[in-house]
PDB file of C-alpha atoms in Angstrom:
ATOM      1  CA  UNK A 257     -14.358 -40.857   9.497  1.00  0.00           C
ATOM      2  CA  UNK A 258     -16.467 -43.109   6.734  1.00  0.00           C
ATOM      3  CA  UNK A 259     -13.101 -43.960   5.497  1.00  0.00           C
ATOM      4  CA  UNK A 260     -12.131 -45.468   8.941  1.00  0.00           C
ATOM      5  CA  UNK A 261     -14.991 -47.323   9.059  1.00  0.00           C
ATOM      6  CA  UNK A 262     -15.040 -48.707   5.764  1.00  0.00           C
ATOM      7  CA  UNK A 263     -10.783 -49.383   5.948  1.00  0.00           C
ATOM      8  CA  UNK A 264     -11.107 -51.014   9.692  1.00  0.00           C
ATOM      9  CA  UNK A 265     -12.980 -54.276   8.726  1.00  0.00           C
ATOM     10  CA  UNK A 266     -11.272 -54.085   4.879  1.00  0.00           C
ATOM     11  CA  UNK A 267      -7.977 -53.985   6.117  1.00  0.00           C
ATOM     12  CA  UNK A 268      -8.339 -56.752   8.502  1.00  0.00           C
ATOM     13  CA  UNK A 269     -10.010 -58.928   5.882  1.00  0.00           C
ATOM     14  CA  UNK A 270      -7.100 -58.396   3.673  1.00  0.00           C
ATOM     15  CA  UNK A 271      -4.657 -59.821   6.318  1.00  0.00           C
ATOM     16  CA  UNK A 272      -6.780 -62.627   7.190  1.00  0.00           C
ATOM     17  CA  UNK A 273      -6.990 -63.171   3.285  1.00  0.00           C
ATOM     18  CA  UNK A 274      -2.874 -63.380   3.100  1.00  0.00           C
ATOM     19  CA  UNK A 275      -3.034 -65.170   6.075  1.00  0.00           C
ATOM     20  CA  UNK A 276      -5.401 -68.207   5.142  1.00  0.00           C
ATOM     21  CA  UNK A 277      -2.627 -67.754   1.673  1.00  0.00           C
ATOM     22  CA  UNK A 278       0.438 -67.858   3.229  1.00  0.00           C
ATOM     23  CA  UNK A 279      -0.569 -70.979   5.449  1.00  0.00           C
ATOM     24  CA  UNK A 280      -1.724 -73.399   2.677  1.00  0.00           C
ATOM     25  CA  UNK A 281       2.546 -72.746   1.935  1.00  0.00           C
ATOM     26  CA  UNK A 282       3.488 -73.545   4.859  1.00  0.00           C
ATOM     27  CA  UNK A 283       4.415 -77.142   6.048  1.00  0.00           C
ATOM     28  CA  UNK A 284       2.228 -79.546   9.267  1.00  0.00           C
ATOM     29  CA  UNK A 285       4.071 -78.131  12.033  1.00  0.00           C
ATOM     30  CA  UNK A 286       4.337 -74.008  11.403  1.00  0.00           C
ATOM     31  CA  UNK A 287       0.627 -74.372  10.275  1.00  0.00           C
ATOM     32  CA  UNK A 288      -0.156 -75.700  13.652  1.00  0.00           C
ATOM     33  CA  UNK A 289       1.630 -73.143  15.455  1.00  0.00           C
ATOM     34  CA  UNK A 290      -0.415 -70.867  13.533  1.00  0.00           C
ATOM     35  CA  UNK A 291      -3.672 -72.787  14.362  1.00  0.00           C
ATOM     36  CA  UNK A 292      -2.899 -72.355  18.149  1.00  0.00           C
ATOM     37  CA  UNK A 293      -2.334 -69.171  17.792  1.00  0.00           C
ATOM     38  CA  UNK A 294      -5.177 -68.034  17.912  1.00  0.00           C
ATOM     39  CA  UNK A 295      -6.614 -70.682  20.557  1.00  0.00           C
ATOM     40  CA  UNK A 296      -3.771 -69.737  23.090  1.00  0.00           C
ATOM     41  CA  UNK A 297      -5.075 -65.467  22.628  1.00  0.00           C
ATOM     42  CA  UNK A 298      -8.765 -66.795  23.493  1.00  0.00           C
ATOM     43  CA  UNK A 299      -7.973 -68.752  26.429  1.00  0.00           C
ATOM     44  CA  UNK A 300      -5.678 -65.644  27.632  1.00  0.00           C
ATOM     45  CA  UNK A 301      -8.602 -63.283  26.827  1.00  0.00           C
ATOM     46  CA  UNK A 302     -11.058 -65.281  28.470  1.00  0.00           C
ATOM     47  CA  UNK A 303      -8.679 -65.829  31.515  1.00  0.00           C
ATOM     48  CA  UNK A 304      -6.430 -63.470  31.945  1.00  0.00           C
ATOM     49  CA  UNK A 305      -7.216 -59.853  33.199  1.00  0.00           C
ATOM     50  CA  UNK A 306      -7.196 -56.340  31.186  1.00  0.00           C
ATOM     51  CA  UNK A 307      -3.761 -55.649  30.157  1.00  0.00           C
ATOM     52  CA  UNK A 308      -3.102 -59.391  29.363  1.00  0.00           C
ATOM     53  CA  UNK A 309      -5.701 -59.551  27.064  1.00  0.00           C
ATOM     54  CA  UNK A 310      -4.866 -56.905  24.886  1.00  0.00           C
ATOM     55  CA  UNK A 311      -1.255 -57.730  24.627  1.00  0.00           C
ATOM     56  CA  UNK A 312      -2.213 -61.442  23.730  1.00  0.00           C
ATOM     57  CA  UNK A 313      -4.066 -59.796  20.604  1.00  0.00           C
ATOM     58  CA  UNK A 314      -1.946 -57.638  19.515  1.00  0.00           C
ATOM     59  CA  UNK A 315       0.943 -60.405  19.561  1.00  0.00           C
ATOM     60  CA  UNK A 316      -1.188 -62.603  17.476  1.00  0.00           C
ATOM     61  CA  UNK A 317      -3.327 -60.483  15.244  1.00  0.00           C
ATOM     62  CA  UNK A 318       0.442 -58.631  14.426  1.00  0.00           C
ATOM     63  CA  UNK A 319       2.276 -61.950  14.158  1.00  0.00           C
ATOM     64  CA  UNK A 320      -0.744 -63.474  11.503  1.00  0.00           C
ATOM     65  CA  UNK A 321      -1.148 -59.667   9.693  1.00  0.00           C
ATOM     66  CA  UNK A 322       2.733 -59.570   9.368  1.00  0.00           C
ATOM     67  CA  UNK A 323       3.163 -63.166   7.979  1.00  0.00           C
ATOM     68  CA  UNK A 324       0.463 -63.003   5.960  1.00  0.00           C
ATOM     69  CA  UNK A 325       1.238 -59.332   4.169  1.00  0.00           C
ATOM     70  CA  UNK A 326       4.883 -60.439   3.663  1.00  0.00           C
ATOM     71  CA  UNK A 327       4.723 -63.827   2.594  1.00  0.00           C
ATOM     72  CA  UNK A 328       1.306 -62.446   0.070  1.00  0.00           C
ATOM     73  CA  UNK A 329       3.223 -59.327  -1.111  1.00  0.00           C
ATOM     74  CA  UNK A 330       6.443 -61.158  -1.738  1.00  0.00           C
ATOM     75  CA  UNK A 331       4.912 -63.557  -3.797  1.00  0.00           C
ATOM     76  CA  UNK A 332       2.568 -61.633  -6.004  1.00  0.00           C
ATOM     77  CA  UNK A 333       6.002 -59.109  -6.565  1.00  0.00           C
ATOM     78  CA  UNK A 334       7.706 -61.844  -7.904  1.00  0.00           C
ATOM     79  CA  UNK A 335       4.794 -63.450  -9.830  1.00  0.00           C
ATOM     80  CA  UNK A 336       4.402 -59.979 -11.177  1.00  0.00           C
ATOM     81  CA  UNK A 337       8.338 -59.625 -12.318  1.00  0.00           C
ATOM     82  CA  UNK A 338       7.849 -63.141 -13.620  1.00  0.00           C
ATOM     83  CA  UNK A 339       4.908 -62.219 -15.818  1.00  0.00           C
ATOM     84  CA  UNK A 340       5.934 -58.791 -17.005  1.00  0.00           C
ATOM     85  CA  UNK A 341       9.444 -60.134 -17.774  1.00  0.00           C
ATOM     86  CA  UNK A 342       9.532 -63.667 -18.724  1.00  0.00           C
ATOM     87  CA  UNK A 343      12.623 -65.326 -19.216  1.00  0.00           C
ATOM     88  CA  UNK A 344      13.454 -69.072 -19.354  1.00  0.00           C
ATOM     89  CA  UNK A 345      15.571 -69.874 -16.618  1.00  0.00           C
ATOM     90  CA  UNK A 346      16.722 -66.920 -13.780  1.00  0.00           C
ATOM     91  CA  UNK A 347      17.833 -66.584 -10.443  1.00  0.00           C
ATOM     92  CA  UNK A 348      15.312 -65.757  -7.334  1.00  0.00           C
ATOM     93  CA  UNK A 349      14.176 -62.177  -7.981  1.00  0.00           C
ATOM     94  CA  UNK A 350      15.630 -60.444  -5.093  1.00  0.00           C
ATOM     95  CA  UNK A 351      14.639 -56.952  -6.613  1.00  0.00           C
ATOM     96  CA  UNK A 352      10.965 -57.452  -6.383  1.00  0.00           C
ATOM     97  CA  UNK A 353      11.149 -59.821  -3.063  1.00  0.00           C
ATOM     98  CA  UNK A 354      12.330 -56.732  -1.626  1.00  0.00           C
ATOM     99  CA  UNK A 355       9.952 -54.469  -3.350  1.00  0.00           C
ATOM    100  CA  UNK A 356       6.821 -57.314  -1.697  1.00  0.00           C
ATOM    101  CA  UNK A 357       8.112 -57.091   1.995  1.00  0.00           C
ATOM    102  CA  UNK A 358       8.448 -53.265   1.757  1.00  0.00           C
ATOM    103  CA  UNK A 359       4.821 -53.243   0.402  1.00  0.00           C
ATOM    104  CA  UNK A 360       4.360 -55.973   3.348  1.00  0.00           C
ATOM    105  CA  UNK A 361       5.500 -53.932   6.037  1.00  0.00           C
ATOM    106  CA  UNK A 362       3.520 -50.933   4.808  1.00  0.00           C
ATOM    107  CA  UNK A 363       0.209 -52.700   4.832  1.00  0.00           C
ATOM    108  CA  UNK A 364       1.275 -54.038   8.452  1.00  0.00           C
ATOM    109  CA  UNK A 365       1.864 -50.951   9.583  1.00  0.00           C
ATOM    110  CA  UNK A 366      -1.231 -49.085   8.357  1.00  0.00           C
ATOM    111  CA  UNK A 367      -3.668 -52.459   9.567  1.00  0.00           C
ATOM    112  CA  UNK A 368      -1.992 -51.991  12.878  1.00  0.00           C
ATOM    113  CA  UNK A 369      -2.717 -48.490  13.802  1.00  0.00           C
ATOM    114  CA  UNK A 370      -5.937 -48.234  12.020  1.00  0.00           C
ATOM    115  CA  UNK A 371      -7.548 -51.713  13.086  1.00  0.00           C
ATOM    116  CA  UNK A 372      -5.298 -54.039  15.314  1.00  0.00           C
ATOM    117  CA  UNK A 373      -4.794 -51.451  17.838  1.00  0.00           C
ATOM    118  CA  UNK A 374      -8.128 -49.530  18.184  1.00  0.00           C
ATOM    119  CA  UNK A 375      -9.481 -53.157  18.500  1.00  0.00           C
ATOM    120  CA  UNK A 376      -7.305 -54.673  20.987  1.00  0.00           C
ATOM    121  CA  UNK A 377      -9.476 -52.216  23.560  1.00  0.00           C
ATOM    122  CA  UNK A 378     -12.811 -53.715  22.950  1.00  0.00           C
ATOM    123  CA  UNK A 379     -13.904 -56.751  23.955  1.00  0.00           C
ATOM    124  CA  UNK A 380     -16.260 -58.111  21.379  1.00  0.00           C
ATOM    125  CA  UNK A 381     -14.054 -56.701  18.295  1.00  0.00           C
ATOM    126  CA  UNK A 382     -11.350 -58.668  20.257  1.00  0.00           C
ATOM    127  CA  UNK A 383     -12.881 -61.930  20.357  1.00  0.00           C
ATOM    128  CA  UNK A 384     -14.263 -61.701  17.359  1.00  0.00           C
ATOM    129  CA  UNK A 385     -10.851 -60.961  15.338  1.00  0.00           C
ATOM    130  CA  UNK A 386      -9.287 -64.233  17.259  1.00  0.00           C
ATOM    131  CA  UNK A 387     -12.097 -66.047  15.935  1.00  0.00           C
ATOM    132  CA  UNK A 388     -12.604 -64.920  12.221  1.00  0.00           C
ATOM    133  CA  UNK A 389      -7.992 -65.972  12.913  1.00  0.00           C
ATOM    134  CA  UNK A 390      -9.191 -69.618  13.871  1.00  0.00           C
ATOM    135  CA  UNK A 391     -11.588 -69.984  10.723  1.00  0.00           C
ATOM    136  CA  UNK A 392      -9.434 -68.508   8.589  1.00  0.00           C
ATOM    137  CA  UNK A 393      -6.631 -70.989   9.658  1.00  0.00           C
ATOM    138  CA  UNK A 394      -8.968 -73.716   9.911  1.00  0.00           C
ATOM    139  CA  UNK A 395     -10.592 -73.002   6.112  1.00  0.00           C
ATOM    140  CA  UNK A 396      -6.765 -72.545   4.718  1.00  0.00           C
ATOM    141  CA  UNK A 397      -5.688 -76.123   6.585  1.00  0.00           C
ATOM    142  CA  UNK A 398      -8.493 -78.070   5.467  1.00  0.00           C
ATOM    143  CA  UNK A 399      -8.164 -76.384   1.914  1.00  0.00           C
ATOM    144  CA  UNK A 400      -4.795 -77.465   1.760  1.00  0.00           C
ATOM    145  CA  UNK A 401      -5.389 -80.587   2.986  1.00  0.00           C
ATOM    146  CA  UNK A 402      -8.443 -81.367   0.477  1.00  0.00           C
ATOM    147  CA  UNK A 403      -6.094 -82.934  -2.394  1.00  0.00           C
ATOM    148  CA  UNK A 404      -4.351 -85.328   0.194  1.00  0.00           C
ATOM    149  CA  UNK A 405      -7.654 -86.582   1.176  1.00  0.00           C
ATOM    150  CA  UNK A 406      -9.351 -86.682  -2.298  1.00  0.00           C
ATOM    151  CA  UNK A 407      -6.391 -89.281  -3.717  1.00  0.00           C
ATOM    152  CA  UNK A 408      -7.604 -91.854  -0.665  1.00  0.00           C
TER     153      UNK A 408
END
């Protein structure tokens, strides 16, 4: 039971972690999709009524967990292949892409049932999650954003 407690908030930290990653890669437009994400779940769960709330958090705590664990794993699988076998010129390392979004899905999976779900039925743990989302998007734009503005 310690474990659950101590995994719950670790596990969700890690996704927002690849999440606030894997935005800084993405281009102006898919970040702001993922920036009102998280507004569009708050208004719902402020809104909306029981059911509705829950499957608006799920939908977007699952769609920024799932981005973020596939586009983090992939990466660090081939940074890893890149570093442990360095060659001077090769094709995209399918091999470990593969091996990241398997490792992706896994760590979707488990942060699902053990924190995304369980969470989705309380209110505070709800808003809060859609929150610490918006910061974490907000932090990652503004950090990639930071060496456009400092060559003004």
């Amino acid at each position: 039971m310690a474990a659950v407690k101590i995994g719950r908030p670790a596990l969700i930290g890690l996704a927002l972690l690849a999440f606030g990653w894997s935005l800084t890669a993405l281009k102006v437009v898919p970040q702001g999709v993922l920036l009102v994400l998280p507004l569009v779940a708050l208004a719902i769960d402020r809104l909306a009524d029981g059911d509705a709330r829950r499957v608006a958090f799920v939908l977007t705590t699952s769609a920024v967990a799932l981005g973020g664990y596939l586009f983090a794993a992939s990466t660090l699988a081939a940074a890893a292949d890149g570093w442990l076998f360095p060659t001077a010129h090769r094709a995209m390392p399918v091999g470990p892409l593969l091996l990241g979004a398997a490792v992706g899905l896994a760590l979707f999976a488990l942060t699902y049932f053990v924190a995304l779900k369980p969470a989705a039925r309380d209110a505070p743990a709800r808003r809060f999650w859609l929150v610490a989302i918006l910061v974490t998007g907000l932090v990652a734009w503004a950090i990639d954003r930071l060496p456009a503005l400092a060559n003004r």
